[in-house]
Amino acid sequence: MPIQTIGILSPGDMGQAIAAVLNQNGLKTIAALDNRSERTRQLAAAANIQDVGSLTQLVIESDVILSVLVPAAATEAANLVAEAMGNVGKQILYVDCNAIAPQKVKNIAQLIESVGGTFVDASIIGPPPRIPNRTRIYTSGKQAHQLQQLRDCGLDVRIIGDEIGQASGLKMSYAALTKGLTAISTELLIAAHRLGLDKELWDEISNNQKELASILTRSIPAMTPKAHRWVGEMEEIAETFKDLGLTERIFHGAADVYRLVKETSLGKETLEESNSDRPLDEIITILSNEAISDT
């Protein structure tokens, strides 16, 4: 099936960037922006995403729908799309790109397939694809080959298997490392600041863990405006590990760290408002002063 029109659920920071790449490479992207925020509308307009109004119209006009949402919204969105597909009698390709547990993505696949749709499990690893060769979209499922067309349209799409859940499992494992490390590091740096030992600790890290110091200098400033989204991702990772017979408590703790951050002034900033050049020590000072657990 030739892909010409792609529905984006939803044109947030990642969805908007994906759409911009596809538009630049000759495809048409659309979104259902009824009742969406002004920020979402502005992001869509900046990427030349066309507003079709309703979700039903999105289903009617799309060849493929890419679901790029916060984890908590993934199942509800799939339910609404499945309902619209059933109502209009159109079976399309639904690609779940959300950071959710493999079992949840399998349930969503069954939902889409129950109304005659086809389904691909996908995981996005890397930042929004504004710079070539930094973002990978891993896919799995028997229909994953259909997305290979997008390799000619600016996206690095890779097939890793025929089973639904493989792509999501890779995302869960990788994010457990990267975002789990960021959560642990944020909390320990706040602890050191409150102990009056932040300079001593950072000197030790900088001298003996140079690569880690470089990672944290980038990752923590980039994290603060995204913390509200990462709470759910940590909970999905916890569920994944629990299903595998491993402890989930590490990642519930990471979710708690991001809950603390999202309630601070830095966590309440949008990506557009966040100062990417703000020094790490200033960020830790602000978080230390504002992040208080109620447990």
mmCIF file of C-alpha atoms in Angstrom:
data_model
loop_
_atom_site.group_PDB
_atom_site.id
_atom_site.type_symbol
_atom_site.label_atom_id
_atom_site.label_comp_id
_atom_site.label_asym_id
_atom_site.label_seq_id
_atom_site.Cartn_x
_atom_site.Cartn_y
_atom_site.Cartn_z
ATOM 1 C CA MET A 1 0.000 0.000 0.000
ATOM 2 C CA PRO A 2 1.509 3.361 -0.998
ATOM 3 C CA ILE A 3 1.560 5.781 1.942
ATOM 4 C CA GLN A 4 0.597 9.322 1.015
ATOM 5 C CA THR A 5 -1.294 10.760 3.998
ATOM 6 C CA ILE A 6 -0.262 10.207 7.611
ATOM 7 C CA GLY A 7 -2.413 11.056 10.617
ATOM 8 C CA ILE A 8 -0.468 12.290 13.635
ATOM 9 C CA LEU A 9 -1.755 11.578 17.144
ATOM 10 C CA SER A 10 -0.637 14.016 18.437
ATOM 11 C CA PRO A 11 1.467 16.939 17.175
ATOM 12 C CA GLY A 12 3.381 17.536 20.388
ATOM 13 C CA ASP A 13 7.137 18.041 20.332
ATOM 14 C CA MET A 14 7.942 14.559 18.975
ATOM 15 C CA GLY A 15 4.898 14.167 16.729
ATOM 16 C CA GLN A 16 5.372 17.603 15.260
ATOM 17 C CA ALA A 17 9.030 16.947 14.442
ATOM 18 C CA ILE A 18 8.204 13.618 12.777
ATOM 19 C CA ALA A 19 5.505 15.305 10.702
ATOM 20 C CA ALA A 20 7.874 18.088 9.658
ATOM 21 C CA VAL A 21 10.360 15.532 8.293
ATOM 22 C CA LEU A 22 7.624 13.679 6.400
ATOM 23 C CA ASN A 23 6.249 16.904 4.939
ATOM 24 C CA GLN A 24 9.700 17.963 3.787
ATOM 25 C CA ASN A 25 9.959 14.660 1.936
ATOM 26 C CA GLY A 26 6.710 14.904 0.007
ATOM 27 C CA LEU A 27 4.107 13.279 2.258
ATOM 28 C CA LYS A 28 0.984 14.904 3.649
ATOM 29 C CA THR A 29 0.423 14.937 7.405
ATOM 30 C CA ILE A 30 -2.864 15.681 9.145
ATOM 31 C CA ALA A 31 -4.139 15.984 12.708
ATOM 32 C CA ALA A 32 -7.476 16.210 14.510
ATOM 33 C CA LEU A 33 -7.167 19.477 16.413
ATOM 34 C CA ASP A 34 -10.726 19.935 17.656
ATOM 35 C CA ASN A 35 -10.538 20.888 21.364
ATOM 36 C CA ARG A 36 -6.733 20.906 21.351
ATOM 37 C CA SER A 37 -4.600 23.537 23.094
ATOM 38 C CA GLU A 38 -3.278 26.643 21.405
ATOM 39 C CA ARG A 39 0.274 25.345 21.855
ATOM 40 C CA THR A 40 -0.604 22.120 20.016
ATOM 41 C CA ARG A 41 -2.186 24.138 17.215
ATOM 42 C CA GLN A 42 0.912 26.309 16.937
ATOM 43 C CA LEU A 43 3.201 23.259 16.800
ATOM 44 C CA ALA A 44 1.025 21.730 14.095
ATOM 45 C CA ALA A 45 1.025 24.922 12.044
ATOM 46 C CA ALA A 46 4.807 25.261 12.336
ATOM 47 C CA ALA A 47 5.211 21.775 10.844
ATOM 48 C CA ASN A 48 2.607 22.332 8.098
ATOM 49 C CA ILE A 49 0.309 19.690 9.561
ATOM 50 C CA GLN A 50 -3.184 20.144 8.173
ATOM 51 C CA ASP A 51 -6.054 20.276 10.657
ATOM 52 C CA VAL A 52 -8.949 17.994 9.672
ATOM 53 C CA GLY A 53 -10.931 18.755 12.828
ATOM 54 C CA SER A 54 -12.342 15.482 14.144
ATOM 55 C CA LEU A 55 -10.833 12.085 14.818
ATOM 56 C CA THR A 56 -13.387 10.540 12.481
ATOM 57 C CA GLN A 57 -12.158 12.730 9.637
ATOM 58 C CA LEU A 58 -8.579 11.810 10.522
ATOM 59 C CA VAL A 59 -9.454 8.129 10.056
ATOM 60 C CA ILE A 60 -11.239 8.830 6.778
ATOM 61 C CA GLU A 61 -8.307 10.725 5.249
ATOM 62 C CA SER A 62 -5.311 8.791 6.629
ATOM 63 C CA ASP A 63 -3.433 5.890 5.086
ATOM 64 C CA VAL A 64 -1.502 5.446 8.346
ATOM 65 C CA ILE A 65 -1.981 6.805 11.855
ATOM 66 C CA LEU A 66 1.070 7.332 14.041
ATOM 67 C CA SER A 67 0.166 7.452 17.737
ATOM 68 C CA VAL A 68 2.773 9.585 19.541
ATOM 69 C CA LEU A 69 1.345 10.426 22.963
ATOM 70 C CA VAL A 70 2.067 10.367 26.663
ATOM 71 C CA PRO A 71 1.812 6.743 27.872
ATOM 72 C CA ALA A 72 -1.388 7.310 29.851
ATOM 73 C CA ALA A 73 -3.245 8.398 26.708
ATOM 74 C CA ALA A 74 -2.229 5.476 24.463
ATOM 75 C CA THR A 75 -5.092 3.078 25.198
ATOM 76 C CA GLU A 76 -7.846 5.684 25.157
ATOM 77 C CA ALA A 77 -6.611 7.064 21.829
ATOM 78 C CA ALA A 78 -6.573 3.580 20.305
ATOM 79 C CA ASN A 79 -10.106 2.976 21.580
ATOM 80 C CA LEU A 80 -11.335 6.161 19.927
ATOM 81 C CA VAL A 81 -9.596 5.358 16.652
ATOM 82 C CA ALA A 82 -10.991 1.805 16.668
ATOM 83 C CA GLU A 83 -14.485 3.185 17.270
ATOM 84 C CA ALA A 84 -14.076 5.641 14.380
ATOM 85 C CA MET A 85 -12.765 2.887 12.117
ATOM 86 C CA GLY A 86 -15.797 0.767 12.917
ATOM 87 C CA ASN A 87 -18.194 3.654 12.342
ATOM 88 C CA VAL A 88 -16.826 4.626 8.913
ATOM 89 C CA GLY A 89 -15.917 1.097 7.817
ATOM 90 C CA LYS A 90 -12.310 1.906 7.030
ATOM 91 C CA GLN A 91 -9.409 -0.358 7.972
ATOM 92 C CA ILE A 92 -6.099 1.476 8.159
ATOM 93 C CA LEU A 93 -2.602 0.891 9.512
ATOM 94 C CA TYR A 94 -2.247 1.999 13.124
ATOM 95 C CA VAL A 95 1.282 2.446 14.474
ATOM 96 C CA ASP A 96 1.674 2.755 18.233
ATOM 97 C CA CYS A 97 4.881 4.738 18.859
ATOM 98 C CA ASN A 98 4.264 5.280 22.574
ATOM 99 C CA ALA A 99 6.535 4.382 25.460
ATOM 100 C CA ILE A 100 4.319 1.656 26.905
ATOM 101 C CA ALA A 101 4.749 -1.853 28.283
ATOM 102 C CA PRO A 102 4.735 -4.765 25.805
ATOM 103 C CA GLN A 103 1.571 -6.294 27.285
ATOM 104 C CA LYS A 104 -0.294 -3.010 26.902
ATOM 105 C CA VAL A 105 0.775 -2.683 23.277
ATOM 106 C CA LYS A 106 -0.429 -6.237 22.618
ATOM 107 C CA ASN A 107 -3.834 -5.303 24.047
ATOM 108 C CA ILE A 108 -3.974 -2.242 21.798
ATOM 109 C CA ALA A 109 -3.056 -4.390 18.788
ATOM 110 C CA GLN A 110 -5.989 -6.715 19.522
ATOM 111 C CA LEU A 111 -8.296 -3.714 19.783
ATOM 112 C CA ILE A 112 -7.272 -2.300 16.386
ATOM 113 C CA GLU A 113 -7.325 -5.696 14.709
ATOM 114 C CA SER A 114 -10.791 -6.456 16.103
ATOM 115 C CA VAL A 115 -12.242 -3.784 13.789
ATOM 116 C CA GLY A 116 -10.224 -4.949 10.790
ATOM 117 C CA GLY A 117 -7.263 -2.609 11.114
ATOM 118 C CA THR A 118 -3.615 -3.553 10.849
ATOM 119 C CA PHE A 119 -1.134 -2.788 13.594
ATOM 120 C CA VAL A 120 2.572 -2.106 14.006
ATOM 121 C CA ASP A 121 4.433 -1.795 17.298
ATOM 122 C CA ALA A 122 7.008 1.007 17.186
ATOM 123 C CA SER A 123 9.412 2.673 19.573
ATOM 124 C CA ILE A 124 11.212 5.977 19.120
ATOM 125 C CA ILE A 125 14.721 6.151 20.534
ATOM 126 C CA GLY A 126 16.488 9.490 20.417
ATOM 127 C CA PRO A 127 15.362 13.131 20.314
ATOM 128 C CA PRO A 128 12.751 14.590 17.956
ATOM 129 C CA PRO A 129 14.234 13.984 14.467
ATOM 130 C CA ARG A 130 15.259 17.535 13.632
ATOM 131 C CA ILE A 131 18.868 16.442 13.046
ATOM 132 C CA PRO A 132 19.473 13.489 10.677
ATOM 133 C CA ASN A 133 20.835 10.191 12.020
ATOM 134 C CA ARG A 134 20.068 10.851 15.705
ATOM 135 C CA THR A 135 16.613 9.258 15.987
ATOM 136 C CA ARG A 136 15.671 5.631 15.333
ATOM 137 C CA ILE A 137 12.161 4.249 14.980
ATOM 138 C CA TYR A 138 12.239 0.521 15.727
ATOM 139 C CA THR A 139 9.255 -1.520 14.555
ATOM 140 C CA SER A 140 7.924 -5.020 15.045
ATOM 141 C CA GLY A 141 4.937 -7.037 13.900
ATOM 142 C CA LYS A 142 3.945 -8.839 10.733
ATOM 143 C CA GLN A 143 2.976 -5.558 9.049
ATOM 144 C CA ALA A 144 6.134 -3.673 10.026
ATOM 145 C CA HIS A 145 7.472 -3.865 6.477
ATOM 146 C CA GLN A 146 4.779 -1.390 5.402
ATOM 147 C CA LEU A 147 6.574 1.384 7.270
ATOM 148 C CA GLN A 148 9.809 0.804 5.357
ATOM 149 C CA GLN A 149 8.444 3.276 2.810
ATOM 150 C CA LEU A 150 9.162 6.024 5.328
ATOM 151 C CA ARG A 151 12.888 5.328 5.097
ATOM 152 C CA ASP A 152 12.718 7.163 1.782
ATOM 153 C CA CYS A 153 10.987 10.076 3.501
ATOM 154 C CA GLY A 154 13.616 11.054 6.060
ATOM 155 C CA LEU A 155 12.935 8.647 8.942
ATOM 156 C CA ASP A 156 15.301 5.929 10.164
ATOM 157 C CA VAL A 157 12.778 3.072 10.411
ATOM 158 C CA ARG A 158 14.170 -0.325 11.437
ATOM 159 C CA ILE A 159 12.414 -3.706 11.689
ATOM 160 C CA ILE A 160 13.522 -5.873 14.602
ATOM 161 C CA GLY A 161 11.020 -8.743 14.513
ATOM 162 C CA ASP A 162 7.589 -10.124 13.669
ATOM 163 C CA GLU A 163 6.143 -10.024 17.186
ATOM 164 C CA ILE A 164 4.063 -7.217 18.654
ATOM 165 C CA GLY A 165 5.800 -6.117 21.858
ATOM 166 C CA GLN A 166 9.392 -6.424 20.666
ATOM 167 C CA ALA A 167 9.757 -2.780 19.670
ATOM 168 C CA SER A 168 8.091 -1.600 22.881
ATOM 169 C CA GLY A 169 10.254 -3.950 24.929
ATOM 170 C CA LEU A 170 13.375 -2.413 23.409
ATOM 171 C CA LYS A 171 12.146 1.074 24.302
ATOM 172 C CA MET A 172 11.391 0.012 27.872
ATOM 173 C CA SER A 173 14.839 -1.518 28.308
ATOM 174 C CA TYR A 174 16.695 1.428 26.806
ATOM 175 C CA ALA A 175 14.702 4.096 28.642
ATOM 176 C CA ALA A 176 15.223 2.193 31.887
ATOM 177 C CA LEU A 177 18.921 2.909 31.397
ATOM 178 C CA THR A 178 18.843 6.487 30.106
ATOM 179 C CA LYS A 179 15.907 8.015 31.970
ATOM 180 C CA GLY A 180 16.427 5.779 34.992
ATOM 181 C CA LEU A 181 20.002 7.056 35.231
ATOM 182 C CA THR A 182 18.804 10.648 34.916
ATOM 183 C CA ALA A 183 16.306 10.153 37.751
ATOM 184 C CA ILE A 184 18.854 8.554 40.080
ATOM 185 C CA SER A 185 21.441 11.223 39.269
ATOM 186 C CA THR A 186 18.991 14.073 39.801
ATOM 187 C CA GLU A 187 18.014 12.806 43.228
ATOM 188 C CA LEU A 188 21.561 12.157 44.399
ATOM 189 C CA LEU A 189 22.728 15.609 43.233
ATOM 190 C CA ILE A 190 19.841 17.201 45.140
ATOM 191 C CA ALA A 191 20.800 15.138 48.194
ATOM 192 C CA ALA A 192 24.421 16.281 47.954
ATOM 193 C CA HIS A 193 23.297 19.905 47.664
ATOM 194 C CA ARG A 194 21.141 19.593 50.779
ATOM 195 C CA LEU A 195 24.100 18.019 52.594
ATOM 196 C CA GLY A 196 26.330 20.915 51.559
ATOM 197 C CA LEU A 197 28.513 18.524 49.549
ATOM 198 C CA ASP A 198 27.516 19.348 45.978
ATOM 199 C CA LYS A 199 30.898 20.843 45.031
ATOM 200 C CA GLU A 200 32.830 17.940 46.494
ATOM 201 C CA LEU A 201 30.612 15.354 44.819
ATOM 202 C CA TRP A 202 30.736 17.078 41.426
ATOM 203 C CA ASP A 203 34.540 17.383 41.636
ATOM 204 C CA GLU A 204 34.705 13.636 42.265
ATOM 205 C CA ILE A 205 32.366 12.837 39.366
ATOM 206 C CA SER A 206 34.171 15.243 37.020
ATOM 207 C CA ASN A 207 37.598 13.839 37.844
ATOM 208 C CA ASN A 208 36.817 10.130 37.962
ATOM 209 C CA GLN A 209 33.609 9.745 35.906
ATOM 210 C CA LYS A 210 34.242 12.182 33.062
ATOM 211 C CA GLU A 211 31.837 10.510 30.627
ATOM 212 C CA LEU A 212 29.095 10.432 33.257
ATOM 213 C CA ALA A 213 29.668 14.121 34.053
ATOM 214 C CA SER A 214 29.259 14.948 30.378
ATOM 215 C CA ILE A 215 26.044 12.906 30.143
ATOM 216 C CA LEU A 216 24.502 14.518 33.225
ATOM 217 C CA THR A 217 25.425 18.031 32.082
ATOM 218 C CA ARG A 218 23.275 17.386 28.995
ATOM 219 C CA SER A 219 20.549 15.095 30.296
ATOM 220 C CA ILE A 220 19.345 16.837 33.460
ATOM 221 C CA PRO A 221 18.798 20.309 31.907
ATOM 222 C CA ALA A 222 16.944 18.651 29.015
ATOM 223 C CA MET A 223 14.805 16.614 31.408
ATOM 224 C CA THR A 224 13.089 19.271 33.513
ATOM 225 C CA PRO A 225 10.382 20.409 31.025
ATOM 226 C CA LYS A 226 9.731 16.768 30.097
ATOM 227 C CA ALA A 227 9.466 15.380 33.645
ATOM 228 C CA HIS A 228 5.653 15.336 33.562
ATOM 229 C CA ARG A 229 5.789 12.966 30.561
ATOM 230 C CA TRP A 230 8.454 10.738 32.060
ATOM 231 C CA VAL A 231 6.395 9.857 35.141
ATOM 232 C CA GLY A 232 4.173 7.606 33.042
ATOM 233 C CA GLU A 233 7.103 6.163 31.138
ATOM 234 C CA MET A 234 8.774 5.047 34.367
ATOM 235 C CA GLU A 235 5.515 3.429 35.446
ATOM 236 C CA GLU A 236 5.323 1.547 32.146
ATOM 237 C CA ILE A 237 8.889 0.333 32.653
ATOM 238 C CA ALA A 238 7.973 -0.785 36.176
ATOM 239 C CA GLU A 239 5.055 -2.782 34.766
ATOM 240 C CA THR A 240 7.317 -4.327 32.124
ATOM 241 C CA PHE A 241 9.875 -5.462 34.681
ATOM 242 C CA LYS A 242 7.174 -6.788 37.007
ATOM 243 C CA ASP A 243 5.738 -8.899 34.185
ATOM 244 C CA LEU A 244 9.231 -10.355 33.681
ATOM 245 C CA GLY A 245 9.512 -11.425 37.314
ATOM 246 C CA LEU A 246 11.873 -8.569 38.217
ATOM 247 C CA THR A 247 11.506 -5.853 40.824
ATOM 248 C CA GLU A 248 9.500 -2.872 39.668
ATOM 249 C CA ARG A 249 10.288 -0.727 42.709
ATOM 250 C CA ILE A 250 13.368 0.938 41.198
ATOM 251 C CA PHE A 251 11.253 2.528 38.486
ATOM 252 C CA HIS A 252 8.377 3.507 40.742
ATOM 253 C CA GLY A 253 11.071 5.425 42.625
ATOM 254 C CA ALA A 254 12.244 7.018 39.373
ATOM 255 C CA ALA A 255 8.628 8.013 38.669
ATOM 256 C CA ASP A 256 8.511 9.664 42.105
ATOM 257 C CA VAL A 257 11.601 11.719 41.253
ATOM 258 C CA TYR A 258 9.961 12.996 38.077
ATOM 259 C CA ARG A 259 6.768 13.783 40.011
ATOM 260 C CA LEU A 260 8.821 15.996 42.300
ATOM 261 C CA VAL A 261 10.503 17.730 39.372
ATOM 262 C CA LYS A 262 7.269 18.363 37.455
ATOM 263 C CA GLU A 263 5.846 20.347 40.380
ATOM 264 C CA THR A 264 8.816 22.756 40.458
ATOM 265 C CA SER A 265 9.075 25.983 38.474
ATOM 266 C CA LEU A 266 11.445 24.236 36.051
ATOM 267 C CA GLY A 267 9.072 21.325 35.606
ATOM 268 C CA LYS A 268 6.206 23.664 34.788
ATOM 269 C CA GLU A 269 8.082 25.313 31.923
ATOM 270 C CA THR A 270 7.232 24.298 28.372
ATOM 271 C CA LEU A 271 10.017 23.223 26.060
ATOM 272 C CA GLU A 272 9.828 26.642 24.411
ATOM 273 C CA GLU A 273 10.205 28.396 27.773
ATOM 274 C CA SER A 274 13.006 26.209 29.120
ATOM 275 C CA ASN A 275 16.535 27.651 29.066
ATOM 276 C CA SER A 276 18.744 24.947 27.575
ATOM 277 C CA ASP A 277 21.865 26.891 28.591
ATOM 278 C CA ARG A 278 20.992 27.029 32.296
ATOM 279 C CA PRO A 279 23.971 25.595 34.243
ATOM 280 C CA LEU A 280 23.522 22.241 35.963
ATOM 281 C CA ASP A 281 24.443 23.598 39.399
ATOM 282 C CA GLU A 282 21.751 26.276 39.077
ATOM 283 C CA ILE A 283 19.187 23.631 38.120
ATOM 284 C CA ILE A 284 20.087 21.460 41.094
ATOM 285 C CA THR A 285 19.851 24.466 43.436
ATOM 286 C CA ILE A 286 16.362 25.300 42.175
ATOM 287 C CA LEU A 287 15.212 21.673 42.406
ATOM 288 C CA SER A 288 16.708 21.354 45.883
ATOM 289 C CA ASN A 289 14.809 24.420 47.059
ATOM 290 C CA GLU A 290 11.492 23.448 45.455
ATOM 291 C CA ALA A 291 11.268 19.643 45.259
ATOM 292 C CA ILE A 292 9.646 18.338 48.432
ATOM 293 C CA SER A 293 8.169 14.859 48.851
ATOM 294 C CA ASP A 294 4.922 14.520 50.773
ATOM 295 C CA THR A 295 5.624 10.878 51.685
#
